Short mmCIF file of C-alpha atoms in Angstrom, two decimals:
data_model
loop_
_atom_site.label_atom_id
_atom_site.label_comp_id
_atom_site.label_asym_id
_atom_site.label_seq_id
_atom_site.Cartn_x
_atom_site.Cartn_y
_atom_site.Cartn_z
CA MET A 1 101.83 24.82 159.16
CA MET A 2 100.24 24.04 161.58
CA GLU A 3 98.44 26.66 164.26
CA THR A 4 99.21 26.44 167.80
CA SER A 5 98.85 29.11 170.55
CA GLY A 6 100.07 29.56 174.35
CA GLY A 7 103.71 30.17 173.58
CA TRP A 8 106.85 28.57 173.69
CA GLN A 9 106.42 26.05 175.94
CA GLU A 10 103.18 24.85 174.53
CA LYS A 11 104.84 24.18 171.69
CA VAL A 12 107.26 22.36 173.21
CA ARG A 13 105.13 20.59 175.77
CA ARG A 14 102.86 19.37 172.73
CA LYS A 15 105.96 17.91 170.90
CA ARG A 16 107.21 15.90 173.61
CA GLU A 17 103.58 14.51 174.35
CA ALA A 18 103.79 13.50 171.36
CA GLN A 19 107.13 12.09 170.87
CA ALA A 20 105.97 10.32 174.50
CA LYS A 21 102.86 8.89 172.84
CA ALA A 22 104.39 7.10 169.94
CA ILE A 23 107.11 6.08 172.02
CA ALA A 24 104.66 3.96 174.13
CA THR A 25 102.92 2.95 171.79
CA ALA A 26 105.90 0.98 170.20
CA ALA A 27 106.54 -0.15 173.67
CA ASN A 28 103.79 -1.65 174.11
CA ALA A 29 104.60 -4.29 171.55
CA ASP A 30 104.89 -7.71 171.10
CA LEU A 31 108.52 -9.03 171.30
CA ARG A 32 107.76 -12.44 171.91
CA GLY A 33 110.16 -14.93 170.10
CA LEU A 34 112.43 -12.08 168.39
CA ASP A 35 116.09 -12.18 168.58
CA LEU A 36 116.77 -9.53 170.37
CA SER A 37 120.59 -9.71 169.81
CA VAL A 38 120.42 -8.88 166.56
CA VAL A 39 120.91 -5.65 167.52
CA ASP A 40 124.86 -6.51 168.52
CA ILE A 41 126.33 -7.33 165.02
CA ASP A 42 127.98 -3.86 163.93
CA ASP A 43 128.68 -4.81 161.03
CA ILE A 44 126.25 -3.68 157.96
CA SER A 45 127.25 -6.39 155.55
CA THR A 46 126.91 -9.09 158.44
CA LEU A 47 123.67 -7.95 159.13
CA ALA A 48 122.04 -7.41 155.50
CA SER A 49 123.54 -11.39 154.27
CA ARG A 50 121.34 -12.79 157.44
CA ILE A 51 118.19 -11.13 156.43
CA ALA A 52 118.86 -11.83 152.63
CA SER A 53 119.13 -15.39 153.39
CA GLY A 54 116.07 -15.45 155.39
CA GLY A 55 117.77 -16.43 158.65
CA LEU A 56 116.15 -12.72 160.00
CA THR A 57 113.40 -10.47 158.64
CA SER A 58 113.18 -7.36 158.52
CA GLU A 59 110.62 -6.33 160.33
CA ALA A 60 112.47 -8.52 163.26
CA VAL A 61 115.41 -6.67 162.83
CA THR A 62 112.96 -3.13 163.00
CA LYS A 63 111.30 -4.56 166.20
CA ALA A 64 114.50 -5.74 167.55
CA TYR A 65 116.24 -2.19 167.01
CA ILE A 66 112.77 -0.12 167.82
CA ASP A 67 113.17 -1.80 171.14
CA LYS A 68 116.66 -0.83 171.72
CA ALA A 69 115.73 2.73 171.04
CA ILE A 70 113.43 3.10 173.10
CA LYS A 71 115.71 1.84 175.63
CA ALA A 72 118.58 4.00 174.81
CA HIS A 73 116.47 7.05 174.85
CA ASN A 74 114.99 6.72 178.52
CA GLN A 75 118.75 6.70 179.51
CA THR A 76 120.06 9.33 177.19
CA ASN A 77 117.00 11.32 175.66
CA SER A 78 118.46 10.81 172.08
CA LEU A 79 115.54 10.73 169.78
CA THR A 80 113.37 13.91 168.72
CA GLU A 81 110.80 12.30 165.55
CA VAL A 82 109.78 9.39 166.37
CA LEU A 83 108.98 7.11 163.02
CA PHE A 84 108.76 3.62 164.13
CA GLN A 85 104.86 3.15 163.24
CA ASP A 86 106.43 3.94 159.76
CA ALA A 87 109.50 1.91 159.69
CA LEU A 88 107.84 -1.05 160.79
CA ALA A 89 105.49 -0.59 157.69
CA GLN A 90 108.32 0.10 155.33
CA ALA A 91 109.91 -3.34 156.96
CA ARG A 92 106.93 -5.56 155.79
CA GLN A 93 107.00 -4.15 152.28
CA LEU A 94 110.40 -4.88 152.03
CA ASP A 95 109.60 -8.29 153.64
CA ASP A 96 106.93 -9.09 151.10
CA HIS A 97 109.19 -8.20 148.35
CA GLN A 98 112.06 -11.04 149.37
CA LYS A 99 108.74 -13.64 149.49
CA ARG A 100 106.95 -12.41 146.25
CA HIS A 101 110.32 -11.74 144.02
CA GLY A 102 113.17 -13.92 146.50
CA SER A 103 115.66 -11.56 146.69
CA VAL A 104 116.19 -8.08 148.20
CA VAL A 105 115.58 -4.61 146.95
CA GLY A 106 119.56 -3.60 147.92
CA PRO A 107 122.51 -3.62 149.77
CA LEU A 108 120.85 -2.33 152.96
CA HIS A 109 117.32 -4.51 152.46
CA GLY A 110 116.16 -4.17 156.37
CA ILE A 111 119.22 -1.98 157.34
CA PRO A 112 118.02 0.28 160.47
CA VAL A 113 119.26 3.59 160.29
CA THR A 114 118.37 6.92 162.45
CA LEU A 115 119.00 10.79 161.22
CA LYS A 116 120.54 13.80 163.11
CA ASP A 117 117.33 16.30 163.45
CA GLN A 118 118.01 18.28 160.22
CA PHE A 119 117.19 15.68 157.40
CA ASN A 120 114.00 15.91 155.88
CA VAL A 121 111.55 13.40 156.18
CA THR A 122 108.21 13.47 154.72
CA GLY A 123 105.69 13.90 157.35
CA TYR A 124 107.64 15.13 160.37
CA ASP A 125 109.03 18.24 161.49
CA THR A 126 112.47 19.26 160.40
CA THR A 127 113.66 21.84 163.56
CA LEU A 128 117.35 22.24 163.87
CA GLY A 129 116.56 22.48 167.63
CA TYR A 130 114.31 25.79 166.95
CA VAL A 131 110.68 25.92 168.69
CA SER A 132 110.03 27.97 165.55
CA ARG A 133 110.42 25.38 163.09
CA THR A 134 107.78 22.89 164.90
CA PHE A 135 104.47 22.11 163.53
CA ASN A 136 105.44 22.38 160.10
CA PRO A 137 106.11 18.99 158.35
CA ALA A 138 108.21 18.34 155.98
CA SER A 139 106.43 17.47 151.76
CA GLU A 140 109.17 15.80 150.34
CA ASP A 141 111.91 13.19 151.88
CA ALA A 142 116.19 14.64 151.46
CA VAL A 143 117.67 13.04 148.60
CA LEU A 144 120.15 11.14 150.99
CA VAL A 145 116.60 9.49 152.47
CA GLN A 146 115.52 8.92 148.93
CA MET A 147 119.20 7.08 148.35
CA LEU A 148 119.07 5.49 150.95
CA LYS A 149 115.24 4.26 151.46
CA THR A 150 116.09 2.99 147.07
CA LEU A 151 118.73 0.85 148.83
CA GLY A 152 116.54 -0.63 151.63
CA ALA A 153 117.30 1.17 154.43
CA VAL A 154 114.11 1.45 156.98
CA VAL A 155 114.46 5.17 158.87
CA LEU A 156 113.76 4.18 162.66
CA ALA A 157 113.93 7.93 163.60
CA LYS A 158 115.64 11.35 164.25
CA THR A 159 117.91 12.45 167.08
CA ASN A 160 118.77 15.18 168.75
CA LEU A 161 121.34 18.34 168.56
CA PRO A 162 121.97 21.34 169.76
CA GLN A 163 119.78 24.88 169.37
CA SER A 164 121.05 25.75 165.81
CA ILE A 165 123.45 23.02 165.99
CA MET A 166 126.30 25.32 166.75
CA TRP A 167 127.48 23.93 169.33
CA CYS A 168 129.82 19.95 170.18
CA GLU A 169 127.64 19.29 172.91
CA THR A 170 123.91 18.58 172.62
CA ASP A 171 121.05 20.86 174.35
CA ASN A 172 118.00 23.32 173.08
CA PRO A 173 114.93 24.36 174.90
CA LEU A 174 112.70 22.43 172.32
CA TRP A 175 113.72 18.52 173.39
CA GLY A 176 115.99 18.99 175.86
CA LEU A 177 119.54 17.44 177.10
CA THR A 178 120.98 14.76 175.52
CA THR A 179 123.43 12.49 178.10
CA ASN A 180 126.35 10.00 177.80
CA PRO A 181 125.32 6.29 178.14
CA ALA A 182 128.49 6.14 180.21
CA CYS A 183 127.85 8.58 183.03
CA SER A 184 124.68 11.43 182.43
CA ASP A 185 126.34 14.00 183.49
CA TYR A 186 128.82 14.05 181.12
CA THR A 187 128.45 14.93 176.96
CA PRO A 188 128.13 12.19 174.13
CA GLY A 189 129.18 15.84 172.22
CA GLY A 190 127.78 17.68 169.01
CA SER A 191 126.38 18.66 167.12
CA THR A 192 125.04 14.99 166.23
CA GLY A 193 125.80 14.01 169.65
CA GLY A 194 121.95 12.10 170.06
CA GLU A 195 123.08 10.08 166.83
CA ALA A 196 125.99 8.80 168.65
CA ALA A 197 124.56 8.49 172.13
CA LEU A 198 121.55 6.14 169.99
CA LEU A 199 124.47 4.38 168.18
CA SER A 200 126.90 3.95 171.03
CA LEU A 201 123.60 2.28 172.44
CA HIS A 202 122.89 0.10 169.63
CA GLY A 203 119.76 1.40 169.30
CA SER A 204 120.62 1.97 165.43
CA LEU A 205 123.11 0.85 162.78
CA LEU A 206 124.09 3.34 161.20
CA GLY A 207 123.61 7.06 161.79
CA TRP A 208 123.91 10.54 159.74
CA GLY A 209 125.01 13.58 160.52
CA THR A 210 126.14 16.55 159.22
CA ASP A 211 129.44 18.46 160.13
CA LEU A 212 130.70 22.16 160.05
CA GLY A 213 133.32 22.56 162.82
CA GLY A 214 133.15 18.67 163.10
CA SER A 215 129.86 17.60 164.53
CA VAL A 216 130.05 14.53 163.09
CA ARG A 217 133.37 13.63 164.37
CA ILE A 218 133.57 15.07 168.18
CA PRO A 219 130.56 12.87 169.22
CA SER A 220 132.17 9.66 167.35
CA SER A 221 135.25 10.23 169.40
CA MET A 222 133.54 10.32 172.38
CA MET A 223 131.54 7.68 172.22
CA GLY A 224 133.81 5.78 170.57
CA LEU A 225 132.44 5.21 167.29
CA TYR A 226 133.71 5.46 163.84
CA GLY A 227 132.79 8.71 161.91
CA LEU A 228 133.38 10.10 158.66
CA LYS A 229 133.25 14.07 157.30
CA PRO A 230 133.46 13.78 153.45
CA SER A 231 133.94 16.71 151.27
CA ASN A 232 131.49 19.00 150.77
CA ALA A 233 130.61 17.68 147.54
CA ARG A 234 130.58 14.15 147.49
CA LEU A 235 127.35 13.23 149.02
CA PRO A 236 124.03 15.21 148.73
CA TYR A 237 123.17 18.20 150.80
CA GLN A 238 119.56 18.93 149.31
CA GLY A 239 116.68 18.80 151.64
CA VAL A 240 118.82 19.39 154.78
CA PRO A 241 118.16 22.36 156.62
CA VAL A 242 121.13 23.99 158.56
CA SER A 243 121.44 27.13 160.73
CA THR A 244 122.80 30.79 158.45
CA GLU A 245 121.62 28.36 155.51
CA GLY A 246 122.86 30.43 152.26
CA GLN A 247 126.43 30.64 152.97
CA GLU A 248 128.77 29.08 150.80
CA HIS A 249 132.00 29.83 152.42
CA VAL A 250 132.43 26.69 154.53
CA PRO A 251 129.81 24.64 153.43
CA SER A 252 128.95 21.56 155.68
CA SER A 253 128.74 17.80 155.33
CA VAL A 254 126.98 15.18 155.24
CA GLY A 255 128.78 12.46 156.57
CA PRO A 256 127.53 8.75 158.38
CA LEU A 257 128.67 7.21 161.56
CA ALA A 258 128.58 3.76 162.81
CA ARG A 259 129.70 0.93 164.68
CA SER A 260 132.41 -0.64 162.41
CA LEU A 261 134.64 0.84 159.75
CA PRO A 262 133.51 -1.76 156.62
CA SER A 263 130.04 -0.10 157.23
CA LEU A 264 131.34 3.42 156.49
CA THR A 265 133.00 2.31 153.31
CA LEU A 266 130.44 -0.23 152.66
CA ILE A 267 127.58 3.27 152.57
CA MET A 268 130.00 5.70 150.82
CA LYS A 269 130.55 3.13 147.85
CA GLU A 270 126.97 2.25 147.68
CA LEU A 271 125.40 5.82 147.43
CA ILE A 272 128.31 7.62 145.10
CA GLN A 273 127.13 4.51 142.98
CA LEU A 274 123.69 5.78 143.07
CA GLU A 275 125.98 9.35 141.45
CA PRO A 276 124.47 11.40 143.58
CA TRP A 277 124.92 14.06 141.61
CA LYS A 278 121.85 13.30 138.99
CA LEU A 279 119.70 14.04 142.31
CA ASP A 280 121.65 17.22 143.85
CA ALA A 281 123.34 19.92 141.94
CA ARG A 282 125.48 20.40 144.31
CA CYS A 283 127.49 17.14 143.87
CA ALA A 284 130.45 16.21 142.93
CA PRO A 285 130.28 14.39 139.69
CA VAL A 286 133.05 11.89 140.72
CA PRO A 287 132.32 7.88 141.15
CA TRP A 288 133.36 5.69 143.99
CA ARG A 289 136.79 4.70 142.87
CA ASN A 290 137.68 1.54 143.88
CA GLU A 291 141.74 1.15 142.64
CA ILE A 292 142.12 3.92 145.22
CA PHE A 293 140.59 2.23 147.63
CA GLU A 294 142.17 -1.39 147.47
CA GLY A 295 145.30 0.29 146.24
CA PHE A 296 146.46 2.63 149.38
CA LYS A 297 145.16 -0.90 151.39
CA SER A 298 147.99 -2.79 150.76
CA GLU A 299 150.98 0.04 150.14
CA GLN A 300 153.63 1.18 152.80
CA LEU A 301 152.40 4.84 154.29
CA THR A 302 154.19 7.82 154.21
CA ILE A 303 151.68 9.26 157.50
CA GLY A 304 152.67 12.75 158.94
CA VAL A 305 151.39 13.10 163.13
CA LEU A 306 150.08 16.52 164.61
CA ALA A 307 150.76 15.32 168.28
CA ASP A 308 149.81 18.70 169.37
CA ASP A 309 147.92 21.97 167.32
CA GLY A 310 149.96 24.26 169.97
CA VAL A 311 147.01 26.00 170.94
CA VAL A 312 145.21 23.25 173.20
CA ARG A 313 147.23 20.88 174.79
CA PRO A 314 145.89 17.03 174.65
CA HIS A 315 145.30 15.44 177.00
CA PRO A 316 147.34 12.75 178.64
CA PRO A 317 145.00 9.72 177.40
CA LEU A 318 144.83 11.15 174.07
CA SER A 319 148.77 11.72 173.60
CA ARG A 320 149.40 8.18 174.99
CA VAL A 321 146.41 6.30 172.53
CA LEU A 322 148.27 8.81 169.26
CA LEU A 323 151.88 7.92 170.48
CA SER A 324 151.38 4.27 170.45
CA LEU A 325 149.60 3.83 167.81
CA VAL A 326 152.49 5.78 165.75
CA GLU A 327 154.70 3.27 166.99
CA LYS A 328 152.50 0.35 166.15
CA LEU A 329 152.38 1.74 162.65
CA ARG A 330 156.62 2.04 162.63
CA GLU A 331 156.14 -1.74 163.30
CA ALA A 332 154.55 -2.00 160.68
CA GLY A 333 157.06 -0.73 157.92
CA HIS A 334 154.99 2.67 157.38
CA ASP A 335 156.94 6.21 157.22
CA ILE A 336 156.31 8.52 159.54
CA VAL A 337 156.88 12.00 159.65
CA GLU A 338 156.47 15.06 161.59
CA TRP A 339 153.80 18.06 160.52
CA ASN A 340 153.22 21.30 161.88
CA ALA A 341 150.63 23.05 162.44
CA ASP A 342 151.48 26.15 160.28
CA LEU A 343 148.61 27.72 158.70
CA HIS A 344 146.79 26.24 161.80
CA PRO A 345 145.77 29.70 163.53
CA GLU A 346 145.01 31.80 160.64
CA CYS A 347 142.48 28.95 158.90
CA ILE A 348 140.60 29.21 162.47
CA GLN A 349 140.63 32.49 162.47
CA VAL A 350 138.82 33.06 159.79
CA MET A 351 136.47 30.39 160.16
CA ASP A 352 135.55 32.25 162.96
CA GLU A 353 134.91 35.35 161.19
CA PHE A 354 132.73 33.86 159.13
CA TYR A 355 130.73 31.94 161.94
CA THR A 356 129.75 36.22 162.78
CA SER A 357 129.85 37.83 159.90
CA ASP A 358 125.85 38.28 159.42
CA GLY A 359 126.14 39.78 163.49
CA GLY A 360 124.18 36.51 164.48
CA GLU A 361 120.66 37.49 162.53
CA ASP A 362 120.42 34.04 161.09
CA ILE A 363 120.55 32.39 164.97
CA ARG A 364 118.72 34.97 166.43
CA ARG A 365 116.12 35.72 163.91
CA GLU A 366 115.37 31.87 164.26
CA ILE A 367 114.71 31.92 168.54
CA LEU A 368 113.27 35.40 168.56
CA ALA A 369 110.59 33.86 166.54
CA GLY A 370 110.01 30.78 168.64
CA GLY A 371 110.55 32.89 171.36
CA GLU A 372 112.51 29.95 173.46
CA PRO A 373 115.60 31.04 175.15
CA PHE A 374 118.86 30.88 173.98
CA ILE A 375 121.19 28.50 175.48
CA PRO A 376 124.40 29.79 176.67
CA HIS A 377 126.79 29.09 173.75
CA VAL A 378 124.82 29.73 171.12
CA GLU A 379 123.86 33.28 172.99
CA ALA A 380 127.58 33.94 173.09
CA LEU A 381 127.67 33.15 169.29
CA VAL A 382 125.15 35.48 168.21
CA ASN A 383 126.51 38.29 170.21
CA LYS A 384 130.52 37.68 169.41
CA GLY A 385 130.74 39.61 166.36
CA GLN A 386 128.40 43.27 164.26
CA PRO A 387 127.44 42.48 160.39
CA ILE A 388 130.22 43.28 158.05
CA SER A 389 129.41 44.63 154.66
CA VAL A 390 129.90 42.52 151.14
CA TYR A 391 132.76 43.91 150.24
CA ASP A 392 134.92 43.14 153.57
CA TYR A 393 132.78 39.72 152.97
CA TRP A 394 134.55 39.18 150.19
CA GLN A 395 137.73 40.20 151.34
CA LEU A 396 137.14 37.23 153.72
CA ASN A 397 136.72 34.77 150.98
CA ARG A 398 139.72 36.18 149.41
CA ARG A 399 141.60 35.46 153.10
CA LYS A 400 140.41 31.68 152.79
CA VAL A 401 141.23 30.55 148.79
CA VAL A 402 144.74 32.77 149.61
CA LEU A 403 145.24 30.13 152.98
CA GLN A 404 143.44 27.16 151.04
CA GLN A 405 146.19 27.37 148.42
CA ALA A 406 148.67 28.23 151.24
CA TYR A 407 147.75 24.36 152.86
CA LEU A 408 148.29 22.70 149.38
CA ASN A 409 152.01 24.11 148.90
CA LYS A 410 152.88 22.67 152.86
CA TRP A 411 151.28 19.14 152.00
CA ASN A 412 152.96 19.37 148.67
CA LYS A 413 156.38 20.44 149.97
CA ILE A 414 156.36 17.97 153.57
CA LYS A 415 158.26 14.99 152.62
CA SER A 416 159.46 11.84 153.86
CA PRO A 417 163.98 12.83 154.75
CA LYS A 418 163.54 8.54 154.33
CA THR A 419 162.02 8.52 150.42
CA GLY A 420 161.38 12.09 149.58
CA LYS A 421 157.56 10.80 149.28
CA GLN A 422 154.40 13.61 150.37
CA VAL A 423 152.60 12.43 153.41
CA ASP A 424 149.24 10.18 152.61
CA VAL A 425 147.66 11.01 155.24
CA VAL A 426 147.90 13.16 158.16
CA LEU A 427 146.95 11.65 161.76
CA MET A 428 146.38 13.41 165.10
CA PRO A 429 143.50 13.32 167.87
CA PRO A 430 140.00 14.37 167.24
CA MET A 431 139.71 16.94 170.76
CA PRO A 432 142.38 18.02 172.96
CA HIS A 433 139.93 15.81 174.92
CA THR A 434 137.91 12.91 175.54
CA ALA A 435 133.69 13.47 176.81
CA VAL A 436 133.59 15.58 178.98
CA PRO A 437 131.08 17.09 182.04
CA HIS A 438 128.66 19.27 180.41
CA HIS A 439 129.01 22.36 178.89
CA SER A 440 133.09 22.11 179.48
CA CYS A 441 133.93 21.71 175.33
CA ARG A 442 135.51 24.99 174.68
CA TRP A 443 138.48 24.07 171.82
CA VAL A 444 137.75 22.63 168.17
CA GLY A 445 140.51 23.55 166.24
CA TYR A 446 141.48 20.12 166.45
CA THR A 447 138.50 19.15 164.12
CA LYS A 448 137.44 22.90 162.35
CA ILE A 449 140.93 23.38 160.53
CA TRP A 450 139.66 20.78 158.07
CA ASN A 451 135.84 22.40 157.09
CA VAL A 452 138.22 25.72 156.01
CA LEU A 453 139.86 23.52 153.83
CA ASP A 454 137.21 20.83 153.23
CA TYR A 455 140.06 17.69 153.58
CA THR A 456 138.59 14.22 153.70
CA ALA A 457 138.70 13.97 157.73
CA LEU A 458 137.33 10.16 159.27
CA VAL A 459 137.50 9.37 163.20
CA ILE A 460 138.12 6.05 164.61
CA PRO A 461 138.21 4.74 167.76
CA ALA A 462 141.80 3.30 169.12
CA GLY A 463 142.16 3.42 173.18
CA LYS A 464 140.35 4.53 176.43
CA VAL A 465 141.60 6.08 179.31
CA ALA A 466 143.23 4.24 181.44
CA PRO A 467 144.86 4.40 184.99
CA VAL A 468 148.12 4.74 183.46
CA ASP A 469 147.54 8.25 182.10
CA LYS A 470 147.23 9.82 185.65
CA ASP A 471 151.39 9.39 185.84
CA ALA A 472 151.47 11.05 182.62
CA PRO A 473 153.60 14.93 183.45
CA TRP A 474 150.35 17.50 183.71
CA ASN A 475 151.58 20.55 185.01
CA HIS A 476 152.72 22.80 182.23
CA THR A 477 152.02 26.32 182.30
CA PRO A 478 148.73 27.02 179.91
CA ARG A 479 149.45 28.82 176.85
CA ASN A 480 146.32 31.43 177.21
CA ALA A 481 142.74 30.51 178.60
CA LEU A 482 141.58 27.87 176.62
CA ASP A 483 144.70 25.94 177.31
CA GLU A 484 143.95 26.95 180.98
CA HIS A 485 140.40 25.58 180.99
CA ASN A 486 141.56 22.01 179.28
CA LEU A 487 144.39 21.76 181.88
CA ALA A 488 142.09 21.99 184.34
CA LEU A 489 139.08 19.67 183.03
CA TRP A 490 142.16 17.29 183.90
CA ASN A 491 143.20 18.14 186.70
CA GLN A 492 139.13 18.09 188.01
CA ALA A 493 137.56 15.48 186.26
CA GLY A 494 140.95 13.07 185.43
CA ASP A 495 140.04 10.81 187.86
CA LYS A 496 136.33 10.33 187.15
CA MET A 497 137.09 9.55 183.04
CA ILE A 498 139.23 7.19 184.40
CA GLU A 499 136.39 5.04 186.73
CA LEU A 500 134.90 5.61 183.25
CA GLY A 501 137.29 4.17 181.12
CA LEU A 502 135.73 6.91 178.21
CA PRO A 503 136.66 6.06 174.38
CA VAL A 504 139.97 7.85 172.82
CA GLY A 505 139.39 8.31 169.38
CA VAL A 506 142.18 9.45 166.39
CA GLN A 507 141.79 11.29 163.29
CA ILE A 508 142.98 10.49 159.68
CA ILE A 509 142.98 13.56 157.44
CA GLY A 510 143.42 13.33 153.76
CA ARG A 511 142.99 16.61 150.96
CA ARG A 512 139.87 17.37 149.04
CA LEU A 513 137.81 14.51 147.99
CA GLU A 514 139.64 11.57 148.91
CA GLU A 515 137.51 9.91 150.96
CA GLU A 516 138.46 6.33 149.30
CA LYS A 517 142.28 7.00 150.74
CA VAL A 518 141.54 7.67 153.64
CA LEU A 519 139.24 5.24 154.08
CA ALA A 520 141.43 2.79 152.86
CA ILE A 521 143.68 4.10 155.18
CA GLY A 522 141.26 4.03 158.06
CA THR A 523 141.30 0.06 157.57
CA ILE A 524 144.85 -0.19 157.85
CA VAL A 525 145.18 1.70 160.87
CA ASP A 526 141.72 -0.31 162.70
CA GLU A 527 143.55 -3.46 161.97
CA LEU A 528 146.76 -2.18 163.61
CA LEU A 529 144.20 -1.26 166.74
#
């Protein structure tokens, strides 16, 4: 570890100075003759085909994306570690390979990717937004990064996240606040917020995040992106540091974000075909099951719908977009079944007790070691509960397992009155609101329920906030303090949300390790939209 002096502020100054220098070096590049419009290709296969055919070079694509990433960062403060020079060197190596061999190295040859600042990349810090983790570069790539490079991907940069990652917005004393491209007063979500802001502005084509309570899905829904939370064991987590590392009660999942759904399907298929279970001991040896993916794309589906979790009512645009989609699914011949929120409060209660089972020690140690201030949400989290005994921790795990079995039984019992079939997936909002002003996020029960159960969850963009939403009834009596906060949010900011036309997402849920099914049904839904 490189030693620095002068306290946490000096470390922050040095890190930001190095970042600014790396950006300035790349910003002076000669872009004459480059087709900068390549960043507007939203589909990985389309761009990869143009590179493979010789219509574009990897270096030209990388330069165009670096130019766009710099502009996106200047607008939103989305980047942390800048790998531009390494990316250009990697792109030139790919071009040399293609010239020598007349072929590409893999299906992601020349595709620009970015990573939440949780993934180890050799020679660069992985901070998680902690000052204590600066000037301590990784000695090897995360397994996922190794696999992406094997497929031919070019790693451009790492992106911002909240201090400790344990928040659904994006801010920390080290790198600062990341803002929403639509309005700097609004959040892009979190904890994979830097990634989502960058992707939405076309500063990357494929993003990578982690999801412990909604951290891929929430920013995807707020930024109009596609985001997948696989079950924990489907993709490799080796080389991806995380707060509360060592806990196995509700493991975090690695997941992709993209601007097209076929891109998510492609990357999942290609990574799984590389057999990640041979590189990460925690990965399940489950191959890509193409017969499931193709089979569900042509089936008449049985879809459970949960419009309201009974804790916090979704804002009018969330309800309108979801119910409009339900009508389209009915018209297409799919069977709609009412789902319920039974067991959700109990699962979320267990999740909240897990979050504080160490009394906040893990996060508190990191922040005290760095000396920086706590951001308010993280300070509240670490002071929320007292550490529990090993025995009490075992009982908490027992409650979790009982709830997981109970939810499995619930899924098996809810059947269509028309056909007697079980539901294939559950359709619901990802959040009770769209993007909101900074520091306004409170309730993430719509996403973290599925982390407790380790179910597969996909978010896709389904609409935008519209003037018609202002006419929707919104004068209910609040159920609780969280619902009261959400009620006031729409009353105070609804007009601005309409003016901005903020994206509205929907969430599609399958059971454990049902990524192929969820992506297939997501494809059907996406085509209807």
